[in-house]
CSV table of C-alpha atoms in Angstrom, one decimal:
chain,number,residue,atom,x,y,z
G,1,MET,CA,0.5,31.3,5.4
G,2,ARG,CA,2.8,28.6,4.7
G,3,GLU,CA,1.0,24.9,3.5
G,4,HIS,CA,2.1,21.5,4.6
G,5,GLN,CA,3.6,20.2,2.3
G,6,THR,CA,1.7,15.5,1.3
G,7,ILE,CA,3.7,13.5,3.1
G,8,LYS,CA,2.6,9.9,-0.1
G,9,VAL,CA,2.0,6.7,1.7
G,10,MET,CA,1.3,3.1,-0.2
G,11,LEU,CA,-0.6,0.7,1.4
G,12,ASP,CA,1.0,-2.7,0.6
G,13,THR,CA,-1.5,-5.7,0.0
G,14,ASN,CA,-2.2,-7.1,3.6
G,15,VAL,CA,-2.7,-4.7,5.1
G,16,LEU,CA,-5.5,-2.8,2.7
G,17,ILE,CA,-7.6,-6.5,2.6
G,18,SER,CA,-7.1,-6.7,6.7
G,19,ALA,CA,-8.7,-2.6,6.6
G,20,ILE,CA,-12.0,-3.7,4.2
G,21,TYR,CA,-12.9,-6.8,6.4
G,22,ASN,CA,-11.8,-5.0,10.0
G,23,PRO,CA,-13.4,-1.9,10.1
G,24,ASN,CA,-11.9,-1.4,14.3
G,25,SER,CA,-8.2,-2.1,12.9
G,26,THR,CA,-4.9,-0.6,13.6
G,27,THR,CA,-4.8,-1.5,9.7
G,28,PHE,CA,-7.9,0.6,9.2
G,29,GLN,CA,-7.4,3.2,11.5
G,30,ALA,CA,-4.0,3.4,9.0
G,31,PHE,CA,-6.1,3.4,5.4
G,32,ARG,CA,-7.7,6.6,7.4
G,33,LYS,CA,-4.7,8.5,8.3
G,34,ALA,CA,-2.7,7.5,5.0
G,35,SER,CA,-5.8,9.5,3.1
G,36,GLU,CA,-7.0,12.4,4.9
G,37,PRO,CA,-3.9,15.4,5.2
G,38,PRO,CA,-1.1,15.8,5.0
G,39,TYR,CA,-1.5,12.2,3.5
G,40,ALA,CA,-1.7,11.2,-0.1
G,41,LEU,CA,-3.3,7.1,-0.6
G,42,VAL,CA,-0.8,5.8,-3.1
G,43,LEU,CA,-2.2,3.1,-4.6
G,44,CYS,CA,0.2,0.8,-8.5
G,45,ASP,CA,-2.1,-1.8,-10.1
G,46,GLN,CA,0.5,-4.7,-8.3
G,47,ILE,CA,-1.3,-4.2,-5.3
G,48,ILE,CA,-4.9,-3.8,-7.0
G,49,ASP,CA,-3.8,-6.9,-9.2
G,50,GLU,CA,-2.5,-9.2,-5.9
G,51,MET,CA,-5.7,-7.4,-4.4
G,52,ARG,CA,-8.6,-9.1,-7.2
G,53,ARG,CA,-6.2,-12.0,-7.0
G,54,ILE,CA,-6.8,-13.0,-3.6
G,55,PHE,CA,-10.1,-12.6,-3.1
G,56,ASN,CA,-11.0,-14.6,-6.0
G,57,ARG,CA,-9.7,-17.5,-4.2
G,58,LYS,CA,-10.1,-16.9,-0.5
G,59,PHE,CA,-13.4,-14.5,-0.3
G,60,PRO,CA,-15.5,-14.5,-3.2
G,61,THR,CA,-18.2,-13.9,-1.6
G,62,LYS,CA,-16.8,-10.4,-0.7
G,63,ILE,CA,-15.1,-9.1,-4.3
G,64,GLN,CA,-18.7,-7.3,-4.9
G,65,ALA,CA,-16.9,-5.2,-1.4
G,66,MET,CA,-13.9,-4.7,-1.9
G,67,GLU,CA,-14.7,-3.9,-5.6
G,68,ARG,CA,-16.1,-0.4,-4.3
G,69,PHE,CA,-13.7,0.0,-1.3
G,70,LEU,CA,-11.7,0.6,-4.5
G,71,SER,CA,-14.0,2.6,-5.9
G,72,ILE,CA,-15.2,5.1,-3.6
G,73,ALA,CA,-11.4,5.5,-1.8
G,74,HIS,CA,-9.1,8.7,-2.5
G,75,TYR,CA,-5.5,7.7,-4.3
G,76,ASP,CA,-3.6,8.3,-6.9
G,77,LEU,CA,-2.8,4.9,-8.7
G,78,VAL,CA,1.2,4.5,-10.1
G,79,THR,CA,1.5,1.9,-13.1
G,80,LEU,CA,5.5,1.1,-14.3
G,81,THR,CA,5.8,0.2,-17.5
G,82,SER,CA,8.5,-1.8,-19.7
G,83,GLU,CA,10.9,1.5,-19.2
G,84,ASP,CA,10.9,0.9,-15.5
G,85,ALA,CA,13.9,-0.4,-15.1
G,86,PRO,CA,14.5,-2.1,-10.8
G,87,SER,CA,16.0,0.4,-9.0
G,88,ALA,CA,19.3,0.1,-6.9
G,89,GLY,CA,18.6,-1.7,-3.4
G,90,GLU,CA,15.4,-4.1,-4.6
G,91,SER,CA,17.1,-6.8,-4.9
G,92,ASP,CA,17.4,-6.4,-0.4
G,93,VAL,CA,13.5,-7.4,-1.3
G,94,ARG,CA,13.5,-11.4,-0.8
G,95,ASP,CA,10.8,-11.5,-2.8
G,96,ILE,CA,10.6,-10.7,-6.7
G,97,ASN,CA,7.5,-10.6,-6.8
G,98,ASP,CA,7.2,-7.8,-4.4
G,99,ARG,CA,10.7,-5.3,-6.3
G,100,PRO,CA,7.3,-4.6,-8.3
G,101,ILE,CA,5.9,-3.1,-5.6
G,102,LEU,CA,9.6,-0.8,-4.2
G,103,ARG,CA,9.9,0.0,-7.6
G,104,SER,CA,6.6,1.3,-8.1
G,105,ALA,CA,6.1,3.4,-4.6
G,106,LEU,CA,9.6,4.8,-5.9
G,107,LYS,CA,8.4,5.9,-9.6
G,108,ALA,CA,5.9,7.0,-7.5
G,109,GLY,CA,8.1,9.3,-4.7
G,110,VAL,CA,6.2,6.8,-1.7
G,111,GLU,CA,7.8,8.3,1.7
G,112,ILE,CA,6.0,5.4,3.7
G,113,LEU,CA,5.5,2.2,2.7
G,114,VAL,CA,3.4,0.8,5.3
G,115,THR,CA,2.7,-3.3,5.4
G,116,GLY,CA,2.7,-6.0,7.9
G,117,ASP,CA,5.4,-8.3,4.9
G,118,LYS,CA,8.1,-9.1,6.7
G,119,ASP,CA,9.7,-9.4,2.9
G,120,PHE,CA,9.7,-5.6,3.3
G,121,LEU,CA,10.1,-4.9,7.0
G,122,GLU,CA,13.0,-7.5,7.6
G,123,SER,CA,15.1,-5.8,4.5
G,124,SER,CA,17.8,-2.9,4.3
G,125,VAL,CA,15.5,-0.7,2.1
G,126,LYS,CA,15.3,2.5,3.2
G,127,ALA,CA,13.7,4.8,1.0
G,128,PRO,CA,10.8,4.2,1.5
G,129,LYS,CA,10.9,4.2,5.1
G,130,ILE,CA,8.6,0.9,5.7
G,131,LEU,CA,7.0,1.1,8.9
G,132,THR,CA,3.7,-1.9,10.3
G,133,ALA,CA,0.6,-0.3,10.6
G,134,ALA,CA,0.6,0.2,14.3
G,135,GLN,CA,4.1,2.4,13.7
G,136,PHE,CA,2.0,4.3,10.9
G,137,VAL,CA,-0.3,5.3,13.2
G,138,GLU,CA,1.3,5.8,16.0
G,139,GLU,CA,3.5,7.7,13.9
């Protein structure tokens, strides 16, 4: 019997926040799909830190729900160090704050980055493949 190859998927902050808030949404379907074989969900410190900042600022009464979500979700965590140099093509992403997310995805071998962020979607980045939640769910 042939084993399935694992496909690593990173969900961006905006997708995760929407999934937490809307369990009947396309973003939640994307989260669920990314969490089940043959996919493997990968998150990075930058995404988790950004989620916490956004929840503290915009949704302080929902911080506990976000932390619970993170505690029960199955994902691999990638952490950048000072030794992780910027990657080739990283400058194709307009927002410099998004570049460490791309660098983390590349470090972890992520094949698909799911996002609603136009700075990623409108970039010329070819790897990882950048999709909206709807595109990923339909794929």
